Amino acid sequence: MPRYRIHRIKQAPLESFRWAAHTGGLAVVKPKDYDFGEEIDAETPYAGWKSLSVNGNALRPGDLLELQADEGTSGCLLITKYIGFEPAQWFVPEPKPERPANSSIICESSFDPAPQEL
């Protein structure tokens, strides 16, 4: 039976999520907006949603279900929305470009502090 890890959305991001316009497709989410919850065994995400709601620990819109692979690695990520589940992925920031080693020399040589006469 598949195993899902639950990530519960924090209160401040929940308010933003609640009032945002619905958009379909892939949702990009940030790990800092979530708290790790429990893990559940369920045949489908909807079966997991149903079992959690019966136990009084229902998924809220914005909560995530992360499918756990056999080796404990992460599988697909699903976000709970008002209409059901949609695919999601963790936000991965772009790497910062590296500064050239002699960037101060380039800046000093291209800048002329003397005012130009017109």
PDB file of C-alpha atoms in Angstrom:
ATOM      1  CA  MET A   1       0.000   0.000   0.000  1.00  0.00           C
ATOM      2  CA  PRO A   2       1.387   3.449  -0.859  1.00  0.00           C
ATOM      3  CA  ARG A   3       2.662   5.618   1.980  1.00  0.00           C
ATOM      4  CA  TYR A   4       2.177   9.388   2.012  1.00  0.00           C
ATOM      5  CA  ARG A   5       4.003  12.007   4.063  1.00  0.00           C
ATOM      6  CA  ILE A   6       1.800  14.947   5.045  1.00  0.00           C
ATOM      7  CA  HIS A   7       3.107  18.507   5.001  1.00  0.00           C
ATOM      8  CA  ARG A   8       0.754  20.905   6.814  1.00  0.00           C
ATOM      9  CA  ILE A   9       0.652  24.480   5.567  1.00  0.00           C
ATOM     10  CA  LYS A  10       1.474  27.128   8.187  1.00  0.00           C
ATOM     11  CA  GLN A  11      -1.153  29.715   9.174  1.00  0.00           C
ATOM     12  CA  ALA A  12       0.209  32.808   7.339  1.00  0.00           C
ATOM     13  CA  PRO A  13       0.677  31.048   3.977  1.00  0.00           C
ATOM     14  CA  LEU A  14      -2.737  29.407   4.482  1.00  0.00           C
ATOM     15  CA  GLU A  15      -4.406  32.819   4.531  1.00  0.00           C
ATOM     16  CA  SER A  16      -2.636  33.785   1.294  1.00  0.00           C
ATOM     17  CA  PHE A  17      -3.555  30.460  -0.292  1.00  0.00           C
ATOM     18  CA  ARG A  18      -7.173  30.770   0.818  1.00  0.00           C
ATOM     19  CA  TRP A  19      -7.690  34.166  -0.801  1.00  0.00           C
ATOM     20  CA  ALA A  20      -5.635  33.603  -3.953  1.00  0.00           C
ATOM     21  CA  ALA A  21      -7.403  33.000  -7.247  1.00  0.00           C
ATOM     22  CA  HIS A  22      -7.589  29.352  -8.264  1.00  0.00           C
ATOM     23  CA  THR A  23      -4.986  28.410 -10.840  1.00  0.00           C
ATOM     24  CA  GLY A  24      -4.775  25.024 -12.472  1.00  0.00           C
ATOM     25  CA  GLY A  25      -1.648  23.098 -13.259  1.00  0.00           C
ATOM     26  CA  LEU A  26       1.601  22.614 -11.419  1.00  0.00           C
ATOM     27  CA  ALA A  27       1.901  24.498  -8.111  1.00  0.00           C
ATOM     28  CA  VAL A  28       5.359  25.556  -6.927  1.00  0.00           C
ATOM     29  CA  VAL A  29       5.598  25.505  -3.123  1.00  0.00           C
ATOM     30  CA  LYS A  30       8.300  26.528  -0.638  1.00  0.00           C
ATOM     31  CA  PRO A  31       9.381  24.176   2.169  1.00  0.00           C
ATOM     32  CA  LYS A  32       9.514  27.104   4.652  1.00  0.00           C
ATOM     33  CA  ASP A  33       5.709  27.421   4.389  1.00  0.00           C
ATOM     34  CA  TYR A  34       5.088  23.882   5.680  1.00  0.00           C
ATOM     35  CA  ASP A  35       5.383  21.834   8.843  1.00  0.00           C
ATOM     36  CA  PHE A  36       6.036  18.124   8.632  1.00  0.00           C
ATOM     37  CA  GLY A  37       3.009  16.113   9.681  1.00  0.00           C
ATOM     38  CA  GLU A  38       2.426  12.420  10.077  1.00  0.00           C
ATOM     39  CA  GLU A  39       2.635   9.653   7.494  1.00  0.00           C
ATOM     40  CA  ILE A  40      -0.347   7.623   6.353  1.00  0.00           C
ATOM     41  CA  ASP A  41      -0.943   4.481   4.334  1.00  0.00           C
ATOM     42  CA  ALA A  42      -3.669   4.799   1.696  1.00  0.00           C
ATOM     43  CA  GLU A  43      -4.488   3.300  -1.698  1.00  0.00           C
ATOM     44  CA  THR A  44      -5.005   6.744  -3.270  1.00  0.00           C
ATOM     45  CA  PRO A  45      -4.650  10.377  -2.165  1.00  0.00           C
ATOM     46  CA  TYR A  46      -8.450  10.569  -1.939  1.00  0.00           C
ATOM     47  CA  ALA A  47      -8.566   7.502   0.326  1.00  0.00           C
ATOM     48  CA  GLY A  48      -5.987   9.202   2.558  1.00  0.00           C
ATOM     49  CA  TRP A  49      -8.033  12.414   2.568  1.00  0.00           C
ATOM     50  CA  LYS A  50     -11.143  10.449   3.544  1.00  0.00           C
ATOM     51  CA  SER A  51      -9.426   8.520   6.364  1.00  0.00           C
ATOM     52  CA  LEU A  52      -7.919  11.717   7.801  1.00  0.00           C
ATOM     53  CA  SER A  53     -11.278  13.522   7.713  1.00  0.00           C
ATOM     54  CA  VAL A  54     -12.973  10.611   9.524  1.00  0.00           C
ATOM     55  CA  ASN A  55     -10.283  10.763  12.243  1.00  0.00           C
ATOM     56  CA  GLY A  56     -10.851  14.509  12.734  1.00  0.00           C
ATOM     57  CA  ASN A  57      -7.454  15.451  11.289  1.00  0.00           C
ATOM     58  CA  ALA A  58      -8.630  16.492   7.823  1.00  0.00           C
ATOM     59  CA  LEU A  59      -6.373  17.936   5.148  1.00  0.00           C
ATOM     60  CA  ARG A  60      -6.892  21.660   4.625  1.00  0.00           C
ATOM     61  CA  PRO A  61      -6.562  23.403   1.276  1.00  0.00           C
ATOM     62  CA  GLY A  62      -2.840  24.050   0.801  1.00  0.00           C
ATOM     63  CA  ASP A  63      -1.674  20.913   2.630  1.00  0.00           C
ATOM     64  CA  LEU A  64       0.622  18.554   0.716  1.00  0.00           C
ATOM     65  CA  LEU A  65       0.744  14.798   0.273  1.00  0.00           C
ATOM     66  CA  GLU A  66       4.137  13.430  -0.737  1.00  0.00           C
ATOM     67  CA  LEU A  67       4.233   9.874  -2.038  1.00  0.00           C
ATOM     68  CA  GLN A  68       7.046   7.895  -0.393  1.00  0.00           C
ATOM     69  CA  ALA A  69       8.971   5.541  -2.665  1.00  0.00           C
ATOM     70  CA  ASP A  70      10.104   2.101  -1.515  1.00  0.00           C
ATOM     71  CA  GLU A  71      13.565   3.268  -0.398  1.00  0.00           C
ATOM     72  CA  GLY A  72      12.137   6.173   1.625  1.00  0.00           C
ATOM     73  CA  THR A  73      12.827   8.649  -1.147  1.00  0.00           C
ATOM     74  CA  SER A  74      10.261  11.200  -2.202  1.00  0.00           C
ATOM     75  CA  GLY A  75       7.852  10.547  -5.004  1.00  0.00           C
ATOM     76  CA  CYS A  76       5.201  12.804  -6.477  1.00  0.00           C
ATOM     77  CA  LEU A  77       3.932  15.804  -4.550  1.00  0.00           C
ATOM     78  CA  LEU A  78       0.225  16.717  -4.497  1.00  0.00           C
ATOM     79  CA  ILE A  79      -1.365  19.885  -3.137  1.00  0.00           C
ATOM     80  CA  THR A  80      -4.837  19.811  -1.619  1.00  0.00           C
ATOM     81  CA  LYS A  81      -7.155  22.333  -3.265  1.00  0.00           C
ATOM     82  CA  TYR A  82     -10.851  23.032  -2.923  1.00  0.00           C
ATOM     83  CA  ILE A  83     -11.506  20.943  -6.031  1.00  0.00           C
ATOM     84  CA  GLY A  84      -9.285  17.979  -5.110  1.00  0.00           C
ATOM     85  CA  PHE A  85      -5.587  17.325  -5.611  1.00  0.00           C
ATOM     86  CA  GLU A  86      -3.240  18.864  -8.154  1.00  0.00           C
ATOM     87  CA  PRO A  87       0.448  18.269  -8.867  1.00  0.00           C
ATOM     88  CA  ALA A  88       3.033  20.359  -7.039  1.00  0.00           C
ATOM     89  CA  GLN A  89       6.795  20.669  -6.812  1.00  0.00           C
ATOM     90  CA  TRP A  90       9.212  22.171  -4.322  1.00  0.00           C
ATOM     91  CA  PHE A  91      10.642  25.592  -5.185  1.00  0.00           C
ATOM     92  CA  VAL A  92      14.304  25.340  -6.178  1.00  0.00           C
ATOM     93  CA  PRO A  93      16.091  28.713  -6.292  1.00  0.00           C
ATOM     94  CA  GLU A  94      18.354  29.452  -9.209  1.00  0.00           C
ATOM     95  CA  PRO A  95      22.043  29.399  -8.326  1.00  0.00           C
ATOM     96  CA  LYS A  96      23.603  32.819  -7.915  1.00  0.00           C
ATOM     97  CA  PRO A  97      25.975  33.717 -10.739  1.00  0.00           C
ATOM     98  CA  GLU A  98      29.592  33.698  -9.681  1.00  0.00           C
ATOM     99  CA  ARG A  99      31.398  37.027  -9.573  1.00  0.00           C
ATOM    100  CA  PRO A 100      34.567  37.252 -11.613  1.00  0.00           C
ATOM    101  CA  ALA A 101      37.650  37.170  -9.392  1.00  0.00           C
ATOM    102  CA  ASN A 102      38.790  40.606 -10.571  1.00  0.00           C
ATOM    103  CA  SER A 103      35.360  42.314 -10.658  1.00  0.00           C
ATOM    104  CA  SER A 104      36.583  45.294  -8.617  1.00  0.00           C
ATOM    105  CA  ILE A 105      39.200  46.009 -11.270  1.00  0.00           C
ATOM    106  CA  ILE A 106      36.555  45.940 -14.006  1.00  0.00           C
ATOM    107  CA  CYS A 107      34.307  48.351 -12.081  1.00  0.00           C
ATOM    108  CA  GLU A 108      37.142  50.790 -11.290  1.00  0.00           C
ATOM    109  CA  SER A 109      38.450  50.890 -14.835  1.00  0.00           C
ATOM    110  CA  SER A 110      35.042  51.521 -16.420  1.00  0.00           C
ATOM    111  CA  PHE A 111      34.010  54.319 -14.025  1.00  0.00           C
ATOM    112  CA  ASP A 112      35.315  57.867 -14.557  1.00  0.00           C
ATOM    113  CA  PRO A 113      34.456  60.041 -11.535  1.00  0.00           C
ATOM    114  CA  ALA A 114      35.452  63.264 -13.315  1.00  0.00           C
ATOM    115  CA  PRO A 115      32.464  65.223 -14.693  1.00  0.00           C
ATOM    116  CA  GLN A 116      32.369  65.588 -18.441  1.00  0.00           C
ATOM    117  CA  GLU A 117      31.979  68.995 -20.044  1.00  0.00           C
ATOM    118  CA  LEU A 118      29.277  69.334 -22.640  1.00  0.00           C
TER     119      LEU A 118
END
